[in-house]
Short mmCIF file of C-alpha atoms and ligand atoms in Angstrom, two decimals:
data_model
loop_
_atom_site.label_atom_id
_atom_site.label_comp_id
_atom_site.label_asym_id
_atom_site.label_seq_id
_atom_site.Cartn_x
_atom_site.Cartn_y
_atom_site.Cartn_z
CA MET D 57 88.80 142.78 75.60
CA LYS D 58 87.02 145.09 73.17
CA GLN D 59 83.69 143.88 71.85
CA VAL D 60 83.87 143.12 68.16
CA GLU D 61 81.29 145.83 67.49
CA GLU D 62 83.80 148.40 68.77
CA LEU D 63 86.35 147.05 66.32
CA VAL D 64 84.15 147.41 63.26
CA LEU D 65 82.41 150.74 63.81
CA PRO D 66 80.28 151.83 60.83
CA VAL D 67 81.94 154.39 58.56
CA GLY D 68 78.71 156.38 58.20
CA THR D 69 76.54 157.36 55.25
CA ALA D 70 78.48 158.07 52.08
CA LEU D 71 77.32 160.99 49.92
CA ASP D 72 76.40 158.65 47.09
CA ARG D 73 74.12 156.58 49.30
CA PHE D 74 72.58 159.69 50.87
CA ILE D 75 71.79 161.12 47.44
CA SER D 76 70.26 157.84 46.29
CA ARG D 77 68.17 157.51 49.44
CA HIS D 78 66.75 161.02 48.97
CA GLU D 79 66.25 160.89 45.23
CA GLU D 80 62.49 160.85 45.54
CA GLN D 81 62.71 164.43 46.87
CA PHE D 82 64.10 165.75 43.60
CA PRO D 83 61.44 167.05 41.26
CA PHE D 84 61.24 165.00 38.05
CA ALA D 85 63.44 162.46 39.89
CA THR D 86 65.04 160.60 37.01
CA GLY D 87 68.53 160.51 38.46
CA GLU D 88 70.01 163.43 36.53
CA LEU D 89 70.22 165.80 39.50
CA SER D 90 71.72 163.02 41.61
CA GLN D 91 74.35 162.44 38.95
CA LEU D 92 75.01 166.19 38.71
CA LEU D 93 75.67 166.37 42.45
CA ARG D 94 78.06 163.43 42.12
CA ASP D 95 79.89 165.21 39.28
CA ILE D 96 80.36 168.30 41.46
CA ALA D 97 81.60 166.17 44.37
CA LEU D 98 84.14 164.47 42.09
CA ALA D 99 85.50 167.80 40.84
CA GLY D 100 85.65 168.95 44.46
CA LYS D 101 87.81 165.96 45.39
CA ILE D 102 90.22 166.72 42.56
CA VAL D 103 90.43 170.44 43.40
CA ASN D 104 90.88 169.54 47.07
CA ARG D 105 93.90 167.44 46.17
CA GLU D 106 95.43 170.26 44.15
CA ILE D 107 94.82 172.84 46.88
CA ASN D 108 96.41 170.58 49.50
CA ARG D 109 99.52 170.14 47.34
CA ALA D 110 99.62 173.67 45.85
CA GLY D 111 103.02 174.51 47.27
CA LEU D 112 104.50 171.24 46.02
CA ILE D 113 103.18 171.08 42.47
CA GLY D 114 103.82 174.69 41.50
CA VAL D 115 100.18 175.81 41.36
CA ALA D 116 100.36 178.42 44.09
CA GLY D 117 100.57 182.09 43.23
CA ALA D 118 99.21 184.38 40.55
CA TYR D 119 98.30 183.15 37.09
CA GLY D 120 99.35 186.43 35.53
CA GLN D 121 96.08 187.72 34.11
CA GLN D 122 92.79 189.16 35.28
CA ASN D 123 89.33 187.63 35.11
CA VAL D 124 86.21 189.30 33.77
CA GLN D 125 85.83 190.98 37.16
CA GLY D 126 89.20 192.68 36.70
CA GLU D 127 90.56 190.62 39.60
CA GLU D 128 94.02 189.08 39.57
CA GLN D 129 93.53 185.36 38.85
CA GLN D 130 95.44 182.85 40.94
CA LYS D 131 96.66 179.68 39.24
CA LEU D 132 94.23 177.65 41.33
CA ASP D 133 91.32 179.88 40.22
CA VAL D 134 92.03 178.84 36.64
CA ILE D 135 92.63 175.20 37.55
CA ALA D 136 89.45 174.93 39.64
CA ASN D 137 87.44 176.57 36.87
CA ILE D 138 88.72 174.04 34.32
CA ARG D 139 88.14 171.10 36.67
CA PHE D 140 84.51 171.99 37.45
CA ILE D 141 83.60 172.91 33.89
CA ARG D 142 85.16 169.67 32.61
CA ALA D 143 83.31 167.58 35.24
CA LEU D 144 79.99 169.27 34.43
CA ARG D 145 80.52 168.98 30.67
CA ASN D 146 81.55 165.32 30.84
CA GLY D 147 78.72 164.47 33.24
CA GLY D 148 76.21 165.35 30.51
CA GLU D 149 73.51 166.65 32.88
CA VAL D 150 74.30 170.36 32.39
CA CYS D 151 73.48 172.31 29.23
CA GLY D 152 74.83 175.66 30.42
CA ILE D 153 77.35 177.03 32.91
CA ILE D 154 78.13 180.52 34.17
CA SER D 155 81.32 180.97 36.16
CA GLU D 156 83.06 183.81 37.93
CA GLU D 157 86.05 183.01 35.72
CA GLU D 158 84.13 183.04 32.41
CA GLU D 159 82.89 186.21 30.72
CA ASP D 160 80.00 184.51 28.91
CA ILE D 161 77.68 181.54 29.21
CA ILE D 162 79.29 178.18 28.44
CA ASP D 163 76.89 176.15 26.28
CA THR D 164 77.96 172.52 26.68
CA GLY D 165 75.80 171.46 23.72
CA SER D 166 74.37 168.64 25.85
CA ARG D 167 70.70 167.72 26.19
CA GLY D 168 71.08 168.21 29.93
CA LYS D 169 68.14 169.69 31.84
CA TYR D 170 70.17 171.82 34.24
CA VAL D 171 72.23 174.98 34.27
CA VAL D 172 74.89 175.67 36.89
CA ALA D 173 76.24 178.96 38.27
CA ILE D 174 79.59 178.49 39.97
CA ASP D 175 82.36 180.32 41.75
CA PRO D 176 85.04 177.65 41.29
CA LEU D 177 87.31 179.01 43.98
CA ASP D 178 86.18 181.81 46.29
CA GLY D 179 88.64 183.56 48.56
CA SER D 180 91.54 182.62 46.35
CA SER D 181 93.69 185.46 47.71
CA ASN D 182 93.90 183.22 50.78
CA ILE D 183 95.37 180.26 48.89
CA ASP D 184 99.00 181.22 49.33
CA VAL D 185 98.62 181.80 53.06
CA ASN D 186 96.98 178.44 53.76
CA VAL D 187 93.62 179.88 54.83
CA SER D 188 90.29 178.17 54.06
CA ILE D 189 88.75 178.76 50.63
CA GLY D 190 85.66 177.40 48.91
CA THR D 191 83.63 176.53 45.84
CA VAL D 192 80.03 177.82 45.60
CA PHE D 193 77.40 176.46 43.19
CA SER D 194 73.75 176.92 42.26
CA ILE D 195 71.69 174.54 40.12
CA TYR D 196 68.60 175.54 38.09
CA ARG D 197 66.43 173.69 35.59
CA ARG D 198 66.77 175.01 32.08
CA LEU D 199 63.74 176.92 30.75
CA SER D 200 64.38 176.62 27.01
CA PRO D 201 63.63 173.40 25.10
CA VAL D 202 66.10 170.54 25.54
CA GLY D 203 68.47 170.42 22.60
CA SER D 204 68.19 174.14 21.79
CA ALA D 205 70.92 176.70 22.48
CA VAL D 206 71.17 177.82 26.11
CA THR D 207 69.57 181.24 26.55
CA MET D 208 70.21 184.16 28.88
CA GLU D 209 66.81 183.40 30.45
CA ASP D 210 68.07 179.90 31.31
CA VAL D 211 70.93 181.28 33.38
CA LEU D 212 69.49 184.55 34.71
CA GLN D 213 66.91 183.02 37.01
CA PRO D 214 66.08 184.42 40.47
CA GLY D 215 67.48 182.52 43.43
CA TYR D 216 64.11 181.11 44.48
CA LYS D 217 64.17 179.00 41.29
CA GLN D 218 67.24 177.04 42.42
CA VAL D 219 66.66 173.26 42.59
CA ALA D 220 69.89 172.77 44.57
CA ALA D 221 72.78 174.80 45.92
CA GLY D 222 75.89 174.14 47.91
CA TYR D 223 79.47 174.84 48.69
CA ILE D 224 82.69 172.92 49.23
CA LEU D 225 84.88 174.27 52.02
CA TYR D 226 88.57 173.43 51.70
CA GLY D 227 89.49 174.00 55.33
CA SER D 228 90.93 172.11 58.29
CA SER D 229 88.68 169.44 56.88
CA THR D 230 87.08 169.47 53.45
CA MET D 231 83.30 169.58 53.55
CA LEU D 232 80.49 169.52 51.02
CA VAL D 233 77.35 171.30 52.25
CA TYR D 234 74.22 171.36 50.09
CA THR D 235 70.46 171.64 49.97
CA THR D 236 67.82 170.56 47.47
CA GLY D 237 65.11 172.44 49.35
CA TYR D 238 64.68 169.74 51.99
CA GLY D 239 67.06 171.02 54.65
CA VAL D 240 70.83 171.34 54.74
CA ASN D 241 73.25 168.44 55.13
CA ALA D 242 77.03 168.46 55.37
CA PHE D 243 79.50 165.79 54.36
CA THR D 244 83.09 165.56 55.51
CA TYR D 245 85.74 164.21 53.13
CA GLU D 246 87.63 161.11 54.26
CA SER D 247 90.65 161.28 51.99
CA SER D 248 91.87 157.78 52.90
CA LEU D 249 88.66 156.43 51.34
CA GLY D 250 88.16 159.17 48.77
CA GLU D 251 84.58 159.66 49.93
CA PHE D 252 82.39 162.32 51.53
CA PHE D 253 80.51 161.01 54.59
CA LEU D 254 77.48 162.58 56.28
CA SER D 255 78.76 164.45 59.33
CA HIS D 256 76.11 167.13 60.00
CA ALA D 257 72.52 166.13 59.25
CA ASP D 258 69.67 168.65 58.92
CA MET D 259 71.73 171.69 59.97
CA GLN D 260 69.97 174.54 61.76
CA MET D 261 71.53 177.99 62.03
CA PRO D 262 71.21 179.49 65.53
CA LYS D 263 68.69 182.36 65.51
CA SER D 264 71.22 184.71 67.04
CA ALA D 265 74.78 184.90 68.33
CA GLN D 266 77.40 187.44 69.36
CA SER D 267 79.67 187.25 66.34
CA TYR D 268 79.81 189.50 63.29
CA SER D 269 81.89 189.26 60.15
CA ILE D 270 82.77 192.32 58.06
CA ASN D 271 85.86 194.00 56.64
CA GLU D 272 86.17 196.85 59.11
CA GLY D 273 88.89 198.31 56.91
CA ASN D 274 86.00 199.79 54.92
CA TYR D 275 84.58 201.47 58.06
CA ARG D 276 85.00 205.01 56.70
CA ASP D 277 83.16 203.95 53.54
CA PHE D 278 80.08 202.52 55.23
CA SER D 279 76.72 204.29 55.47
CA PRO D 280 75.82 205.86 58.84
CA GLU D 281 73.30 203.04 59.37
CA ILE D 282 75.94 200.32 59.00
CA ILE D 283 78.30 202.29 61.24
CA GLU D 284 75.46 202.50 63.77
CA TYR D 285 75.05 198.71 63.65
CA LEU D 286 78.81 198.09 63.98
CA ASP D 287 78.97 200.45 66.96
CA TYR D 288 76.05 198.48 68.49
CA CYS D 289 78.04 195.24 68.02
CA LYS D 290 81.00 196.82 69.82
CA ASP D 291 78.79 198.13 72.63
CA GLN D 292 77.43 194.59 73.05
CA LYS D 293 81.01 193.26 73.11
CA TYR D 294 80.32 190.99 70.11
CA THR D 295 83.24 189.01 68.72
CA ALA D 296 84.57 190.13 65.32
CA ARG D 297 85.53 187.24 63.03
CA TYR D 298 86.53 187.91 59.40
CA ILE D 299 88.43 185.27 57.44
CA GLY D 300 88.32 186.93 54.04
CA SER D 301 86.73 183.82 52.54
CA LEU D 302 82.95 184.13 52.35
CA VAL D 303 82.42 180.36 52.41
CA ALA D 304 84.48 179.96 55.61
CA ASP D 305 82.78 182.89 57.36
CA PHE D 306 79.36 181.64 56.27
CA HIS D 307 80.10 178.08 57.42
CA ARG D 308 81.11 179.26 60.89
CA ASN D 309 77.88 181.23 61.17
CA LEU D 310 75.86 178.24 59.94
CA LEU D 311 77.29 176.15 62.78
CA LYS D 312 77.54 178.71 65.58
CA GLY D 313 75.32 181.60 64.55
CA GLY D 314 76.43 185.05 63.51
CA ILE D 315 76.11 187.50 60.64
CA TYR D 316 78.27 188.22 57.60
CA LEU D 317 77.99 191.69 56.10
CA TYR D 318 79.35 193.01 52.83
CA PRO D 319 77.64 196.41 52.42
CA GLU D 320 77.94 198.68 49.42
CA THR D 321 80.93 201.02 49.74
CA LYS D 322 82.20 203.98 47.74
CA SER D 323 84.56 201.65 45.83
CA SER D 324 81.84 198.98 45.43
CA PRO D 325 78.57 200.97 45.16
CA THR D 326 76.55 197.80 44.43
CA GLY D 327 78.53 195.66 46.86
CA LYS D 328 81.35 193.28 45.99
CA LEU D 329 79.79 189.81 46.06
CA ARG D 330 78.18 188.29 42.99
CA LEU D 331 74.50 187.45 43.03
CA MET D 332 74.45 184.49 40.66
CA TYR D 333 77.30 182.34 41.98
CA GLU D 334 77.92 183.50 45.54
CA CYS D 335 74.90 185.15 47.15
CA ASN D 336 72.04 183.04 45.75
CA ALA D 337 73.53 179.68 46.74
CA LEU D 338 74.37 180.76 50.28
CA ALA D 339 71.01 182.51 50.66
CA PHE D 340 69.21 179.26 49.70
CA ILE D 341 71.26 177.33 52.25
CA ALA D 342 70.81 180.00 54.93
CA GLU D 343 67.01 179.99 54.55
CA GLN D 344 66.87 176.18 54.48
CA ALA D 345 68.75 176.19 57.79
CA GLY D 346 66.43 178.80 59.35
CA GLY D 347 68.64 181.81 58.60
CA LYS D 348 68.07 184.85 56.42
CA ALA D 349 69.77 186.68 53.53
CA THR D 350 69.06 190.15 52.19
CA ASP D 351 70.71 192.90 50.16
CA GLY D 352 69.44 195.39 52.74
CA LYS D 353 66.16 195.99 50.92
CA ARG D 354 65.20 192.69 49.29
CA ARG D 355 65.34 188.99 50.04
CA ILE D 356 68.37 187.80 48.05
CA LEU D 357 66.39 184.93 46.51
CA ASP D 358 63.78 187.36 45.12
CA ILE D 359 66.25 189.55 43.23
CA MET D 360 65.58 189.35 39.50
CA PRO D 361 69.04 189.15 37.86
CA THR D 362 69.82 191.26 34.79
CA LYS D 363 73.53 190.56 34.27
CA LEU D 364 75.66 187.41 34.62
CA HIS D 365 78.18 189.01 36.96
CA GLN D 366 76.03 191.50 38.79
CA ARG D 367 76.97 192.29 42.36
CA CYS D 368 74.82 193.00 45.37
CA PRO D 369 75.26 193.95 49.02
CA LEU D 370 74.95 190.91 51.28
CA TYR D 371 73.71 190.55 54.86
CA ILE D 372 73.42 186.84 55.66
CA GLY D 373 73.26 184.64 58.74
CA SER D 374 71.22 184.27 61.92
CA VAL D 375 67.69 185.44 61.34
CA ASP D 376 67.45 187.78 64.35
CA MET D 377 70.76 189.43 63.50
CA VAL D 378 69.88 189.99 59.84
CA LYS D 379 66.52 191.44 60.91
CA GLN D 380 68.37 193.84 63.21
CA VAL D 381 70.55 195.12 60.36
CA GLU D 382 67.47 195.42 58.15
CA GLY D 383 65.95 197.58 60.90
CA CYS D 384 68.97 199.90 60.86
CA LEU D 385 68.89 200.09 57.06
CA ALA D 386 65.13 200.69 56.99
CA LYS D 387 65.78 204.10 58.51
CA LYS D 388 68.14 204.86 55.63
CA ASN D 389 65.69 203.58 53.05
CA GLU D 390 62.88 205.58 54.68
CA MET D 391 64.96 208.76 54.74
CA ALA D 392 65.89 208.21 51.09
CA TRP D 393 62.19 207.79 50.29
CA GLN D 394 61.27 210.99 52.18
CA SER D 395 64.07 213.09 50.66
P1 P6P K 547 87.50 192.03 51.02
C1 P6P K 547 86.84 186.87 48.30
O1 P6P K 547 87.42 187.69 47.28
C2 P6P K 547 85.44 187.40 48.54
O2 P6P K 547 84.70 187.28 47.36
C3 P6P K 547 84.78 186.68 49.70
O3 P6P K 547 85.12 185.34 49.76
C4 P6P K 547 85.28 187.45 50.91
O4 P6P K 547 84.39 187.40 52.02
C5 P6P K 547 85.38 188.88 50.36
O5 P6P K 547 85.53 188.78 48.94
C6 P6P K 547 86.59 189.59 50.91
O6 P6P K 547 86.58 190.89 50.36
O7 P6P K 547 87.12 193.29 50.26
O8 P6P K 547 87.11 192.11 52.49
O9 P6P K 547 88.91 191.58 50.82
#
């Protein structure tokens, strides 16, 4: 006969309760940032539902136009963008939004104290083949006076100014992972209850591992220093894992250790990934979990942005592995300096 306690196991800590319990950590804790995180979680639940049913509700496939990046938009890119912008606008805590899918700043006209940089759906080329994809977001405090128009300075802040950052991974399970500068916590979505529950508390990224993540199809395009590092990985019999969705590759490395590399190439001389709504958020999370993130020369979080959609090379993951790549690249940087 089972004890009654076994019959009524606790369901765990819901995201809402976790946020409320940790509210005192938020600077100027007046509940707005907590509400903003809830707004993002709500939009994530809605997008999750649409991703899971994409093939049934006619939202799979291409939308038929390109975004400001010149990339073919998928229907779900457009849908996710609308869902997150609507949730942030209706929530009232955000005065400005920059999005991969929007050319310019969105000024919500609200008296909100925060600005958000978001990639509504990253890895969307994987949607139609049922591979994990993700949402990435960064949250900053506005710099201009409340009630005034949102300025470029409000949205072009360096990554170290983030007050929170996170991602939602739509994978074999849907997870929300975020930090407010007090460690990294992950919440798994229980769809039968419509809630995210704490599943990974205070995550720590292993300092090293034997797994690397890069698109080796660009091998001929890489610098000699990156080729040297990749050859080292092969000599060490490292495992190559590349999903084609940054959020999924990053999440694996957060749990198991590893490094993700997207170097500059001839076709992408400043790298492919976007600083404001991909690299900064993941760099914040990586560092909070004991990892590291660099563009090969600079700490990602120290890069002073100059354009909304600027790109940068990205080396992110286990601290010892990122340091090793930096060592390889230092030779290149030194040679460049001496030439
Ligand atoms: P490639 C998806 O487009 C993305 O931004 C990341 O999620 C992913 O890691 C990378 O680009 C894939 O790029 O050039 O290897 O197809």
